[in-house]
Amino acid sequence: QVRLAESGGGLVQPGGSLSVSCRAYGNIGSRNTMGWYRQAPGKERELVATMTSGGGTTYADSVKDRFTISRDNVLKMVQLQMNSLKPEDTAVYYCNLEFLKVLNVEGATRKMDYWGEGILVTVSS
């Protein structure tokens, strides 16, 4: 059974820095994508940043040049370093994991999608 454990987050003043980390437990395959989404009060969940096991990254325009995603494939961890934080970055941040699970010898696959419980990041003076 796959499980995601998030850590970090908290309260920071505008302009400050914070990081959130996520570690996956269980069999997540050798090719996968891990990343972070966020949901602010009254808004839909949105992509923040993702990183494939091969090192490819995707960032939301709103966080480019401020946030950096990194991962350790051996430890099955992904980290989001957030700098120059703004009040509008306040949200619950969710770790996400996606990978294709091989179902049989013919190569049939199923997309697996897992979410962490979420961790609160508050940017306020």
PDB file of C-alpha atoms in Angstrom:
ATOM      1  CA  GLN A   1       0.000   0.000   0.000  1.00  0.00           C
ATOM      2  CA  VAL A   2       1.388   3.403  -0.979  1.00  0.00           C
ATOM      3  CA  ARG A   3       1.410   6.148   1.616  1.00  0.00           C
ATOM      4  CA  LEU A   4       2.616   9.741   1.472  1.00  0.00           C
ATOM      5  CA  ALA A   5       3.961  11.484   4.574  1.00  0.00           C
ATOM      6  CA  GLU A   6       4.266  15.280   4.454  1.00  0.00           C
ATOM      7  CA  SER A   7       6.275  17.538   6.731  1.00  0.00           C
ATOM      8  CA  GLY A   8       7.282  21.161   7.040  1.00  0.00           C
ATOM      9  CA  GLY A   9       5.052  24.113   6.393  1.00  0.00           C
ATOM     10  CA  GLY A  10       3.892  26.550   9.049  1.00  0.00           C
ATOM     11  CA  LEU A  11       3.739  30.313   9.433  1.00  0.00           C
ATOM     12  CA  VAL A  12       6.133  32.718   7.759  1.00  0.00           C
ATOM     13  CA  GLN A  13       6.209  36.442   7.124  1.00  0.00           C
ATOM     14  CA  PRO A  14       5.924  37.836   3.613  1.00  0.00           C
ATOM     15  CA  GLY A  15       9.257  37.654   1.855  1.00  0.00           C
ATOM     16  CA  GLY A  16      10.361  34.734   3.966  1.00  0.00           C
ATOM     17  CA  SER A  17      11.214  31.150   3.083  1.00  0.00           C
ATOM     18  CA  LEU A  18       9.763  27.802   3.965  1.00  0.00           C
ATOM     19  CA  SER A  19       9.996  24.255   2.717  1.00  0.00           C
ATOM     20  CA  VAL A  20       7.673  21.265   2.606  1.00  0.00           C
ATOM     21  CA  SER A  21       8.756  17.673   2.149  1.00  0.00           C
ATOM     22  CA  CYS A  22       7.005  14.480   1.232  1.00  0.00           C
ATOM     23  CA  ARG A  23       8.178  10.899   1.500  1.00  0.00           C
ATOM     24  CA  ALA A  24       6.501   8.006  -0.244  1.00  0.00           C
ATOM     25  CA  TYR A  25       6.273   4.557   1.276  1.00  0.00           C
ATOM     26  CA  GLY A  26       5.521   1.394  -0.646  1.00  0.00           C
ATOM     27  CA  ASN A  27       6.109   0.347  -4.222  1.00  0.00           C
ATOM     28  CA  ILE A  28       5.882   3.452  -6.400  1.00  0.00           C
ATOM     29  CA  GLY A  29       7.534   2.079  -9.523  1.00  0.00           C
ATOM     30  CA  SER A  30      10.754   3.254 -11.097  1.00  0.00           C
ATOM     31  CA  ARG A  31       9.086   5.862 -13.311  1.00  0.00           C
ATOM     32  CA  ASN A  32       6.795   8.288 -11.569  1.00  0.00           C
ATOM     33  CA  THR A  33       5.942  11.913 -10.987  1.00  0.00           C
ATOM     34  CA  MET A  34       5.919  13.507  -7.562  1.00  0.00           C
ATOM     35  CA  GLY A  35       4.917  17.024  -6.811  1.00  0.00           C
ATOM     36  CA  TRP A  36       2.879  19.583  -4.968  1.00  0.00           C
ATOM     37  CA  TYR A  37      -0.539  21.095  -5.433  1.00  0.00           C
ATOM     38  CA  ARG A  38      -2.227  23.677  -3.244  1.00  0.00           C
ATOM     39  CA  GLN A  39      -5.686  24.803  -2.341  1.00  0.00           C
ATOM     40  CA  ALA A  40      -6.445  28.191  -0.888  1.00  0.00           C
ATOM     41  CA  PRO A  41      -9.709  28.910   0.941  1.00  0.00           C
ATOM     42  CA  GLY A  42     -12.553  29.240  -1.520  1.00  0.00           C
ATOM     43  CA  LYS A  43     -10.416  28.228  -4.483  1.00  0.00           C
ATOM     44  CA  GLU A  44      -9.833  25.080  -6.476  1.00  0.00           C
ATOM     45  CA  ARG A  45      -6.773  22.920  -6.031  1.00  0.00           C
ATOM     46  CA  GLU A  46      -4.002  23.995  -8.377  1.00  0.00           C
ATOM     47  CA  LEU A  47      -0.655  22.656  -9.508  1.00  0.00           C
ATOM     48  CA  VAL A  48       2.393  24.211  -7.860  1.00  0.00           C
ATOM     49  CA  ALA A  49       5.297  22.100  -9.125  1.00  0.00           C
ATOM     50  CA  THR A  50       5.999  18.538 -10.179  1.00  0.00           C
ATOM     51  CA  MET A  51       9.099  16.547 -10.957  1.00  0.00           C
ATOM     52  CA  THR A  52       9.437  13.247 -12.788  1.00  0.00           C
ATOM     53  CA  SER A  53      11.771  10.493 -11.716  1.00  0.00           C
ATOM     54  CA  GLY A  54      13.837  11.446 -14.754  1.00  0.00           C
ATOM     55  CA  GLY A  55      14.238  15.016 -13.542  1.00  0.00           C
ATOM     56  CA  GLY A  56      11.707  16.856 -15.678  1.00  0.00           C
ATOM     57  CA  THR A  57       9.971  19.723 -13.878  1.00  0.00           C
ATOM     58  CA  THR A  58       6.772  21.708 -14.240  1.00  0.00           C
ATOM     59  CA  TYR A  59       6.016  24.923 -12.359  1.00  0.00           C
ATOM     60  CA  ALA A  60       2.987  27.130 -12.086  1.00  0.00           C
ATOM     61  CA  ASP A  61       3.689  30.559 -13.551  1.00  0.00           C
ATOM     62  CA  SER A  62       2.886  32.149 -10.197  1.00  0.00           C
ATOM     63  CA  VAL A  63       5.762  30.374  -8.442  1.00  0.00           C
ATOM     64  CA  LYS A  64       8.462  30.290 -11.115  1.00  0.00           C
ATOM     65  CA  ASP A  65      11.737  31.860  -9.948  1.00  0.00           C
ATOM     66  CA  ARG A  66      10.541  31.665  -6.329  1.00  0.00           C
ATOM     67  CA  PHE A  67       9.936  27.974  -5.686  1.00  0.00           C
ATOM     68  CA  THR A  68      12.281  25.069  -6.394  1.00  0.00           C
ATOM     69  CA  ILE A  69      11.285  21.431  -6.448  1.00  0.00           C
ATOM     70  CA  SER A  70      13.798  18.654  -5.877  1.00  0.00           C
ATOM     71  CA  ARG A  71      13.642  14.954  -5.203  1.00  0.00           C
ATOM     72  CA  ASP A  72      15.633  11.985  -4.010  1.00  0.00           C
ATOM     73  CA  ASN A  73      14.643   8.884  -5.954  1.00  0.00           C
ATOM     74  CA  VAL A  74      16.404   6.535  -3.555  1.00  0.00           C
ATOM     75  CA  LEU A  75      14.571   7.895  -0.518  1.00  0.00           C
ATOM     76  CA  LYS A  76      11.402   8.448  -2.567  1.00  0.00           C
ATOM     77  CA  MET A  77      11.211  12.025  -1.322  1.00  0.00           C
ATOM     78  CA  VAL A  78      10.239  15.298  -2.927  1.00  0.00           C
ATOM     79  CA  GLN A  79      10.889  18.718  -1.444  1.00  0.00           C
ATOM     80  CA  LEU A  80       9.544  22.137  -2.323  1.00  0.00           C
ATOM     81  CA  GLN A  81      11.707  25.094  -1.311  1.00  0.00           C
ATOM     82  CA  MET A  82       9.619  28.251  -1.241  1.00  0.00           C
ATOM     83  CA  ASN A  83      11.329  31.639  -1.250  1.00  0.00           C
ATOM     84  CA  SER A  84      10.019  35.188  -1.429  1.00  0.00           C
ATOM     85  CA  LEU A  85       6.697  34.005  -0.112  1.00  0.00           C
ATOM     86  CA  LYS A  86       3.626  36.152  -0.618  1.00  0.00           C
ATOM     87  CA  PRO A  87       0.318  36.211   1.261  1.00  0.00           C
ATOM     88  CA  GLU A  88      -1.328  34.723  -1.823  1.00  0.00           C
ATOM     89  CA  ASP A  89       0.826  31.612  -1.361  1.00  0.00           C
ATOM     90  CA  THR A  90      -1.183  30.816   1.746  1.00  0.00           C
ATOM     91  CA  ALA A  91      -2.866  27.472   1.192  1.00  0.00           C
ATOM     92  CA  VAL A  92      -2.959  23.837   2.138  1.00  0.00           C
ATOM     93  CA  TYR A  93      -0.216  22.132   0.166  1.00  0.00           C
ATOM     94  CA  TYR A  94      -0.790  18.562  -0.971  1.00  0.00           C
ATOM     95  CA  CYS A  95       1.835  16.068  -2.027  1.00  0.00           C
ATOM     96  CA  ASN A  96       0.929  14.079  -5.117  1.00  0.00           C
ATOM     97  CA  LEU A  97       2.334  10.908  -6.637  1.00  0.00           C
ATOM     98  CA  GLU A  98       1.462   9.442 -10.029  1.00  0.00           C
ATOM     99  CA  PHE A  99       2.792   6.338 -11.727  1.00  0.00           C
ATOM    100  CA  LEU A 100       1.727   3.588 -14.068  1.00  0.00           C
ATOM    101  CA  LYS A 101       1.238   0.238 -12.384  1.00  0.00           C
ATOM    102  CA  VAL A 102       1.840  -2.796 -14.578  1.00  0.00           C
ATOM    103  CA  LEU A 103      -1.119  -5.128 -14.248  1.00  0.00           C
ATOM    104  CA  ASN A 104      -0.023  -8.192 -16.208  1.00  0.00           C
ATOM    105  CA  VAL A 105       2.658  -9.728 -18.411  1.00  0.00           C
ATOM    106  CA  GLU A 106       0.989  -8.287 -21.511  1.00  0.00           C
ATOM    107  CA  GLY A 107       1.941  -4.852 -20.269  1.00  0.00           C
ATOM    108  CA  ALA A 108      -1.474  -3.518 -19.377  1.00  0.00           C
ATOM    109  CA  THR A 109      -1.153  -0.589 -17.009  1.00  0.00           C
ATOM    110  CA  ARG A 110      -3.291   1.468 -14.692  1.00  0.00           C
ATOM    111  CA  LYS A 111      -2.588   5.043 -13.673  1.00  0.00           C
ATOM    112  CA  MET A 112      -2.145   5.277  -9.930  1.00  0.00           C
ATOM    113  CA  ASP A 113      -2.745   8.607  -8.219  1.00  0.00           C
ATOM    114  CA  TYR A 114      -2.042   9.244  -4.536  1.00  0.00           C
ATOM    115  CA  TRP A 115      -2.434  12.305  -2.314  1.00  0.00           C
ATOM    116  CA  GLY A 116      -1.040  13.327   1.018  1.00  0.00           C
ATOM    117  CA  GLU A 117      -3.267  14.673   3.758  1.00  0.00           C
ATOM    118  CA  GLY A 118      -2.139  18.232   3.167  1.00  0.00           C
ATOM    119  CA  ILE A 119      -0.001  20.656   5.127  1.00  0.00           C
ATOM    120  CA  LEU A 120      -0.813  24.283   5.888  1.00  0.00           C
ATOM    121  CA  VAL A 121       1.428  27.105   4.749  1.00  0.00           C
ATOM    122  CA  THR A 122       0.468  30.541   6.027  1.00  0.00           C
ATOM    123  CA  VAL A 123       2.178  33.703   4.834  1.00  0.00           C
ATOM    124  CA  SER A 124       1.224  36.601   7.054  1.00  0.00           C
ATOM    125  CA  SER A 125       2.734  39.452   9.007  1.00  0.00           C
TER     126      SER A 125
END
